[in-house]
Amino acid sequence: MPIKNLADRWGGVSITLHWLTALMILGLVLVGFAMQELANSPTKIQVYGLHKSIGLTVLALTVLRLLWRLFAGVPQPAPGTPRWQQWASSATHGALYVILLAMPLSGWLYNSASGFPLKWFGLFALPRLSGYDADVKAFALGAHSTLFLALAAIVALHAAAALKHHYFDRDRTLVRMLPLIKPPAPAARDHETGA
C-alpha cells in the first residue's frame, strides 16, 4: 500500500488517520453517554478528563488530516460518478472537517468557561479559551450538543453513500479506503440489450 494518495486510491497515511479518527469518535460517543450517568466522584473526573483528552486528540488529528490532504492530494472520483454525487461528496467531507474542528473547540470553550483546568492525558495543560462565564458556558454546551447531532447525521449519510457505492454502483469508492476488502464484482450486464 502506498504511503501517499494516488489518483485511484487512498494511501496508508490517509487510511490510518481516517480509521483512527473514526475509532476515537466512537470512543468519545460511548464515554460521552456513560459519563453523564456517573455520580460525582474521582472516577467521574477521570472519565471526563479522558473524554476531553480524546477530543483534543481528534482536533489534532483533524488538523493533521487537512495538512496531509493538502500535501498528498485526494483520489479522483470513481469512473462514472455523476457530478452531483461528486459535489455532494465534497460538501459532506467539508462539513465533516468543519464539525471535527468545531466540536472539540466547543468542548474546550465549555471547559474554559466552566473554570476547569484542561490537561491532555495529564501530561500538559492547555490555555483557557475564556475566563469563567455562564453565558459562554451555555453557548458552548449548546454548540457541542448541536454539533454532535450534526456529526451523527453526516456520518450516517457518509456511511450510507459508501455502502451504496459498494453494493449498488459496484465501484471502488469504499474499497480504496478498506484495502483488505476485494472490489465488488461488476454489475451483471443485460444480455437482451447487450448493455
Short mmCIF file of C-alpha atoms in Angstrom, two decimals:
data_model
loop_
_atom_site.label_atom_id
_atom_site.label_comp_id
_atom_site.label_asym_id
_atom_site.label_seq_id
_atom_site.Cartn_x
_atom_site.Cartn_y
_atom_site.Cartn_z
CA MET A 1 0.00 0.00 0.00
CA PRO A 2 1.45 3.39 -0.95
CA ILE A 3 2.01 5.99 1.76
CA LYS A 4 0.84 8.91 -0.35
CA ASN A 5 -2.56 9.08 -2.03
CA LEU A 6 -2.75 8.02 -5.67
CA ALA A 7 -5.24 9.03 -8.37
CA ASP A 8 -7.26 5.84 -7.83
CA ARG A 9 -6.79 5.02 -4.13
CA TRP A 10 -6.06 6.43 -0.69
CA GLY A 11 -2.60 5.93 0.73
CA GLY A 12 -1.62 4.39 4.05
CA VAL A 13 -1.40 7.67 5.96
CA SER A 14 -4.89 8.80 4.90
CA ILE A 15 -6.40 5.39 5.64
CA THR A 16 -4.76 5.25 9.08
CA LEU A 17 -5.86 8.79 10.00
CA HIS A 18 -9.41 8.12 8.75
CA TRP A 19 -9.95 4.96 10.79
CA LEU A 20 -8.10 6.22 13.86
CA THR A 21 -10.36 9.27 13.87
CA ALA A 22 -13.45 7.07 13.41
CA LEU A 23 -12.45 4.85 16.36
CA MET A 24 -11.77 7.86 18.57
CA ILE A 25 -15.14 9.39 17.71
CA LEU A 26 -16.87 6.12 18.58
CA GLY A 27 -14.98 6.10 21.88
CA LEU A 28 -15.96 9.72 22.53
CA VAL A 29 -19.62 8.92 21.95
CA LEU A 30 -19.55 5.91 24.30
CA VAL A 31 -17.64 7.78 27.01
CA GLY A 32 -19.80 10.89 26.50
CA PHE A 33 -23.02 9.00 27.17
CA ALA A 34 -21.55 6.99 30.05
CA MET A 35 -20.05 9.96 31.91
CA GLN A 36 -23.40 11.73 32.17
CA GLU A 37 -24.74 8.85 34.28
CA LEU A 38 -21.84 8.80 36.74
CA ALA A 39 -22.25 10.11 40.27
CA ASN A 40 -19.84 12.85 41.35
CA SER A 41 -16.64 11.05 42.27
CA PRO A 42 -12.94 10.87 41.37
CA THR A 43 -13.90 8.29 38.72
CA LYS A 44 -16.23 10.79 37.05
CA ILE A 45 -13.44 13.38 36.97
CA GLN A 46 -11.11 10.81 35.35
CA VAL A 47 -13.72 9.84 32.75
CA TYR A 48 -14.36 13.50 31.90
CA GLY A 49 -10.60 14.00 31.61
CA LEU A 50 -10.39 11.04 29.23
CA HIS A 51 -13.23 12.44 27.10
CA LYS A 52 -11.53 15.84 26.90
CA SER A 53 -8.13 14.34 26.04
CA ILE A 54 -9.53 12.14 23.28
CA GLY A 55 -11.48 15.12 21.93
CA LEU A 56 -8.31 17.20 21.80
CA THR A 57 -6.58 14.33 20.01
CA VAL A 58 -9.35 14.29 17.40
CA LEU A 59 -8.81 18.03 16.95
CA ALA A 60 -5.07 17.49 16.38
CA LEU A 61 -5.67 14.55 14.02
CA THR A 62 -8.15 16.63 12.00
CA VAL A 63 -5.60 19.40 11.55
CA LEU A 64 -3.04 16.75 10.55
CA ARG A 65 -5.52 15.18 8.10
CA LEU A 66 -6.18 18.54 6.45
CA LEU A 67 -2.47 19.27 6.12
CA TRP A 68 -1.83 15.78 4.72
CA ARG A 69 -4.71 16.24 2.28
CA LEU A 70 -3.10 19.44 1.00
CA PHE A 71 0.24 17.65 0.61
CA ALA A 72 -0.92 14.25 -0.70
CA GLY A 73 -4.00 15.24 -2.70
CA VAL A 74 -7.13 13.14 -3.00
CA PRO A 75 -8.05 10.31 -5.36
CA GLN A 76 -10.26 11.05 -8.35
CA PRO A 77 -13.93 10.06 -8.08
CA ALA A 78 -14.71 6.54 -9.27
CA PRO A 79 -15.28 6.48 -13.03
CA GLY A 80 -18.89 7.20 -13.93
CA THR A 81 -19.69 9.09 -10.72
CA PRO A 82 -22.24 11.82 -11.61
CA ARG A 83 -21.25 15.42 -10.97
CA TRP A 84 -23.99 15.91 -8.38
CA GLN A 85 -22.56 13.00 -6.36
CA GLN A 86 -19.07 14.49 -6.63
CA TRP A 87 -20.46 17.78 -5.32
CA ALA A 88 -22.37 16.00 -2.52
CA SER A 89 -19.21 14.12 -1.56
CA SER A 90 -17.17 17.33 -1.41
CA ALA A 91 -19.86 19.07 0.64
CA THR A 92 -20.15 16.13 3.05
CA HIS A 93 -16.39 15.90 3.56
CA GLY A 94 -16.19 19.67 4.05
CA ALA A 95 -18.95 19.54 6.66
CA LEU A 96 -17.24 16.63 8.43
CA TYR A 97 -13.97 18.54 8.68
CA VAL A 98 -15.73 21.67 9.98
CA ILE A 99 -17.53 19.64 12.65
CA LEU A 100 -14.37 17.70 13.60
CA LEU A 101 -12.69 21.05 14.24
CA ALA A 102 -15.64 22.88 15.81
CA MET A 103 -16.82 20.14 18.17
CA PRO A 104 -13.58 19.76 20.16
CA LEU A 105 -13.17 23.55 20.18
CA SER A 106 -16.69 23.95 21.60
CA GLY A 107 -15.82 21.40 24.31
CA TRP A 108 -12.60 23.26 25.05
CA LEU A 109 -14.52 26.55 25.24
CA TYR A 110 -17.13 24.96 27.54
CA ASN A 111 -14.39 23.64 29.82
CA SER A 112 -12.69 27.06 29.91
CA ALA A 113 -15.90 28.98 30.58
CA SER A 114 -16.72 26.50 33.38
CA GLY A 115 -13.47 27.40 35.11
CA PHE A 116 -11.90 23.94 34.88
CA PRO A 117 -8.25 23.28 34.02
CA LEU A 118 -7.61 21.31 30.84
CA LYS A 119 -4.78 18.79 30.64
CA TRP A 120 -4.06 16.45 27.76
CA PHE A 121 -3.91 12.97 29.32
CA GLY A 122 -2.49 14.65 32.43
CA LEU A 123 0.76 15.45 30.59
CA PHE A 124 0.46 19.20 29.99
CA ALA A 125 -2.04 22.00 30.46
CA LEU A 126 -3.72 23.84 27.60
CA PRO A 127 -4.56 27.53 27.72
CA ARG A 128 -8.06 28.72 28.53
CA LEU A 129 -10.16 29.97 25.62
CA SER A 130 -12.27 32.06 28.02
CA GLY A 131 -12.48 33.10 31.62
CA TYR A 132 -15.34 31.83 33.75
CA ASP A 133 -18.54 32.98 32.03
CA ALA A 134 -22.00 31.44 32.44
CA ASP A 135 -23.26 32.75 29.09
CA VAL A 136 -20.26 31.45 27.16
CA LYS A 137 -20.56 28.15 29.03
CA ALA A 138 -24.23 27.78 27.99
CA PHE A 139 -23.44 28.72 24.38
CA ALA A 140 -20.54 26.26 24.16
CA LEU A 141 -22.59 23.42 25.65
CA GLY A 142 -25.43 24.08 23.22
CA ALA A 143 -23.00 24.19 20.31
CA HIS A 144 -21.33 20.95 21.44
CA SER A 145 -24.70 19.16 21.61
CA THR A 146 -25.88 20.52 18.24
CA LEU A 147 -22.59 19.62 16.58
CA PHE A 148 -22.91 16.07 17.93
CA LEU A 149 -26.31 15.70 16.26
CA ALA A 150 -24.95 17.13 13.02
CA LEU A 151 -21.97 14.78 13.20
CA ALA A 152 -24.21 11.75 13.74
CA ALA A 153 -26.36 12.71 10.72
CA ILE A 154 -23.39 13.35 8.42
CA VAL A 155 -21.55 10.19 9.47
CA ALA A 156 -24.72 8.17 8.77
CA LEU A 157 -25.01 9.81 5.33
CA HIS A 158 -21.29 9.23 4.67
CA ALA A 159 -21.56 5.53 5.57
CA ALA A 160 -24.76 5.07 3.54
CA ALA A 161 -23.11 6.65 0.48
CA ALA A 162 -20.07 4.38 0.83
CA LEU A 163 -22.31 1.29 1.05
CA LYS A 164 -24.35 2.49 -1.93
CA HIS A 165 -21.17 2.80 -4.00
CA HIS A 166 -20.07 -0.67 -2.93
CA TYR A 167 -23.30 -2.67 -3.24
CA PHE A 168 -25.33 -0.77 -5.85
CA ASP A 169 -22.83 1.10 -8.03
CA ARG A 170 -20.25 -1.67 -7.54
CA ASP A 171 -17.32 0.70 -7.84
CA ARG A 172 -14.09 1.06 -5.83
CA THR A 173 -15.12 4.06 -3.70
CA LEU A 174 -15.35 2.07 -0.44
CA VAL A 175 -12.65 -0.46 -1.29
CA ARG A 176 -9.95 2.15 -1.68
CA MET A 177 -10.47 3.17 1.97
CA LEU A 178 -10.56 -0.54 3.01
CA PRO A 179 -7.58 -2.04 1.17
CA LEU A 180 -8.05 -5.56 2.58
CA ILE A 181 -11.53 -5.93 1.06
CA LYS A 182 -11.85 -7.13 -2.53
CA PRO A 183 -13.65 -4.88 -5.00
CA PRO A 184 -17.23 -5.90 -5.80
CA ALA A 185 -17.91 -7.94 -8.91
CA PRO A 186 -19.04 -5.78 -11.83
CA ALA A 187 -22.79 -5.37 -12.14
CA ALA A 188 -24.40 -8.05 -14.31
CA ARG A 189 -24.91 -6.96 -17.92
CA ASP A 190 -28.29 -7.04 -19.56
CA HIS A 191 -27.95 -9.84 -22.12
CA GLU A 192 -31.03 -8.80 -24.07
CA THR A 193 -29.83 -5.26 -24.80
CA GLY A 194 -26.14 -6.06 -24.84
CA ALA A 195 -25.53 -3.26 -22.34
#
